[in-house]
């Protein structure tokens, strides 16, 4: 076991092998350390091309996770498809610390507990209720109006595990589809009228904390298609979102990097919508857009190092998600205009297979004027096929 | 063989496995491609922790190099310890392109030919002569004064393969030590009186070229200890150095990234001192200091992609080389102040063993005033032990 994380034999282990682990791993390498990766898939995943230390196993197996943890000096998560109890046991059995800590993760892994945790900390959240049966479904619609959202309390992301229900009949079907009749907790969430969807990342460890600028996430069908930083909203709103994000991180004693998504209502209220105990798509722009990226502060946070400045490098930063356009072997076509644009930065995740809508790549453009660079970023990426 | 380099199965192969390949590899990963590494050492080297595709063999063996080349889509160099003829044969046998091209490399691999190539292109070089015997040694001293430098025509770097000779007796010993009495060409170089040592990087491929700012390299005992960009010299001198660097790259039809080191004489003349057909220590500051780093443009150049902007991100960028301070297992101690400095960036190369003077790490600090940030960069790195 290494006591100084800045050692050439120090190994940071990632639970999950996707683009978030990949981009974090690139920062880990910058510090001269090694990375390990644990995946539950046999196929070659983005991070497996980046290290000789790759293990496969089940996220449900304490033994598998413990064996992996024993080969690393510290572990971190890149997704939430894991149970905090299993994580805790693997931490105890291996003696390898895990950040965010299983106890922190336990407070947000379940959507119901997450809402209660943040509500208890005085953070406004979207109206919600635990749904157990048809009566609950009906009552929530009567109180908060139709349509509303039904969410599985665990495992949802990017619209998966969520269903919009317009009436009681749709609600009954969705409840069944989401597993409400088996052991799964289903949470109803009111649709909130909003002018903007905002996001803030926070890095925190025992040395202190840093808060990223408040950015806007532009969504289509519950998928983030673009990010603008800073968000085109009042400075006071930006600061309030940053304050709430820090408060939320403190409420779970979070150590690592965290992302928070907010709705900004027409009357200027901020409601916390989602949290993520890991690097987040809304923070990809920070790689070039901020002095220290979310990935670098993620690595610093879990290594116990001092955190770096989150200042924007330019007045306006736009990020465009480049989703799969075709089902084929992954390759990026027609990206030359995007590559040639001054201060335009292309990131490709190294996934072998492209599928329509799959997160394959992103593009960041820095400039002085948001309207201008957002329009330009859209223009130069429009023809890209992946 | 991949025709589109932005494919998830495209593999960029590095001949050499040190920090230059490591930092280039980090950029290759950003484009979603894979990397392979060829090393002539059995020990674990920096890049070998970054890929499952690692081969060992001899740089003198066409077969070894061809086998490696066949596992990659394009090859590039990270050092000059290879023969252009062998490289050319491996390129022909494998069908895998190599950048810089063996024909370009042939024009600079030998110090004598390098000088002649650049002189023929109208680029002023430091006074030199091919030395075959004691008469030559004496004649050079008589013409250009003592002391002067004797250099082995191949394989020298960072002062190795170079000897300073103060009189004919020292010259005779050095000539013998450098292999002058066997088959090796020895070149004498006059000591040039200079006010600054400057460097410029150039990236070039079939899509065009980009030239980096002219920086100053601060040297102690022929080792670069720090870099300041832009160099604290007249704008006209900076531009002249950039012009000469581009001219030199065109003279060898260079495709890839190249670095050129110049002496600036007291009367304002620029003399080309050294060239390198690869990323160079003088350009490490570009990782955060420029919109597109030398490593990213290296990867772009060899992949045939359009080259990115070389603009400085801030008015002043300082880079400090962190050389090994102790002989021990590599770890970085007392780096917290450096990490905590705003816009300070630590890079560690992942070498397992530290040795006194070995290049282990570097630190870059960005700011508005060169004097201020250079002093600060020195202050926060002074206590670091590696």
CSV table of C-alpha atoms in Angstrom, one decimal, chain A residues 4 6-9 22 26 29-34 48-53 288 291 296 300 305-307 309 313-314 330-333 335-336 339-340 342-352 366, chain B residues 4 6-9 22 26 29-34 48-53 288 291 296 300 305-307 309 313-314 330-333 335-336 339-340 342-352 366:
chain,number,residue,atom,x,y,z
A,4,UNK,CA,2.3,8.9,-1.0
A,6,UNK,CA,2.3,10.6,-6.1
A,7,UNK,CA,4.2,7.3,-6.5
A,8,UNK,CA,4.9,5.5,-9.7
A,9,UNK,CA,3.4,2.3,-8.3
A,22,UNK,CA,-11.3,7.1,-19.5
A,26,UNK,CA,-5.9,10.4,-18.7
A,29,UNK,CA,-1.5,9.2,-16.0
A,30,UNK,CA,-0.5,12.9,-15.9
A,31,UNK,CA,0.4,12.4,-12.3
A,32,UNK,CA,2.6,9.5,-13.2
A,33,UNK,CA,0.4,6.9,-11.4
A,34,UNK,CA,-1.1,3.7,-12.8
A,48,UNK,CA,-9.3,-1.3,-21.3
A,49,UNK,CA,-7.2,0.0,-24.2
A,50,UNK,CA,-5.5,2.3,-21.7
A,51,UNK,CA,-4.1,-0.2,-19.2
A,52,UNK,CA,-2.7,-3.6,-18.8
A,53,UNK,CA,-4.6,-3.9,-15.5
A,288,UNK,CA,-10.2,22.9,-21.8
A,291,UNK,CA,-8.0,25.9,-15.3
A,296,UNK,CA,-8.3,16.3,-12.7
A,300,UNK,CA,-6.9,14.9,-7.0
A,305,UNK,CA,-4.3,16.1,-3.1
A,306,UNK,CA,-5.1,19.8,-2.9
A,307,UNK,CA,-7.8,20.8,-5.4
A,309,UNK,CA,-8.7,26.3,-9.6
A,313,UNK,CA,-10.2,30.0,-19.2
A,314,UNK,CA,-12.3,32.2,-21.5
A,330,UNK,CA,-16.9,3.5,-34.5
A,331,UNK,CA,-15.2,6.1,-36.6
A,332,UNK,CA,-15.6,9.9,-36.8
A,333,UNK,CA,-16.2,11.3,-40.3
A,335,UNK,CA,-14.7,16.3,-38.3
A,336,UNK,CA,-12.0,18.3,-40.1
A,339,UNK,CA,-10.6,20.2,-35.7
A,340,UNK,CA,-9.5,23.2,-37.7
A,342,UNK,CA,-9.3,27.8,-33.4
A,343,UNK,CA,-9.7,26.7,-29.8
A,344,UNK,CA,-12.0,23.9,-30.8
A,345,UNK,CA,-11.3,20.6,-29.1
A,346,UNK,CA,-12.5,17.1,-30.1
A,347,UNK,CA,-12.7,14.2,-27.7
A,348,UNK,CA,-13.5,10.7,-28.8
A,349,UNK,CA,-14.2,8.0,-26.3
A,350,UNK,CA,-12.7,5.0,-28.0
A,351,UNK,CA,-15.8,2.8,-28.0
A,352,UNK,CA,-15.6,0.2,-30.7
A,366,UNK,CA,-13.8,28.4,-26.3
B,4,UNK,CA,-9.8,7.1,-41.3
B,6,UNK,CA,-10.3,8.7,-36.2
B,7,UNK,CA,-11.4,5.1,-35.8
B,8,UNK,CA,-11.5,3.2,-32.5
B,9,UNK,CA,-9.3,0.5,-33.9
B,22,UNK,CA,3.7,9.0,-22.8
B,26,UNK,CA,-2.3,10.8,-23.7
B,29,UNK,CA,-6.3,8.6,-26.4
B,30,UNK,CA,-8.2,11.8,-26.5
B,31,UNK,CA,-8.9,11.1,-30.1
B,32,UNK,CA,-10.3,7.7,-29.2
B,33,UNK,CA,-7.5,5.7,-30.9
B,34,UNK,CA,-5.2,3.0,-29.5
B,48,UNK,CA,3.9,0.4,-20.9
B,49,UNK,CA,1.5,1.2,-18.1
B,50,UNK,CA,-0.7,2.9,-20.5
B,51,UNK,CA,-1.4,0.2,-23.0
B,52,UNK,CA,-1.9,-3.6,-23.3
B,53,UNK,CA,0.0,-3.3,-26.7
B,288,UNK,CA,-1.5,24.1,-20.8
B,291,UNK,CA,-4.3,26.3,-27.3
B,296,UNK,CA,-1.6,17.1,-29.7
B,300,UNK,CA,-2.5,15.3,-35.4
B,305,UNK,CA,-5.3,15.7,-39.4
B,306,UNK,CA,-5.5,19.5,-39.6
B,307,UNK,CA,-3.2,21.2,-37.1
B,309,UNK,CA,-3.7,26.8,-33.0
B,313,UNK,CA,-3.3,30.9,-23.4
B,314,UNK,CA,-1.8,33.6,-21.1
B,330,UNK,CA,10.0,7.1,-7.8
B,331,UNK,CA,7.7,9.3,-5.8
B,332,UNK,CA,7.1,13.0,-5.6
B,333,UNK,CA,7.3,14.6,-2.2
B,335,UNK,CA,4.6,19.0,-4.2
B,336,UNK,CA,1.5,20.3,-2.4
B,339,UNK,CA,-0.3,21.7,-6.8
B,340,UNK,CA,-2.2,24.3,-4.9
B,342,UNK,CA,-3.5,28.7,-9.2
B,343,UNK,CA,-2.9,27.7,-12.8
B,344,UNK,CA,0.1,25.6,-11.8
B,345,UNK,CA,0.2,22.2,-13.5
B,346,UNK,CA,2.3,19.2,-12.3
B,347,UNK,CA,3.2,16.4,-14.8
B,348,UNK,CA,4.9,13.2,-13.5
B,349,UNK,CA,6.2,10.7,-16.1
B,350,UNK,CA,5.6,7.4,-14.3
B,351,UNK,CA,9.2,6.2,-14.3
B,352,UNK,CA,9.6,3.5,-11.6
B,366,UNK,CA,0.6,30.4,-16.3
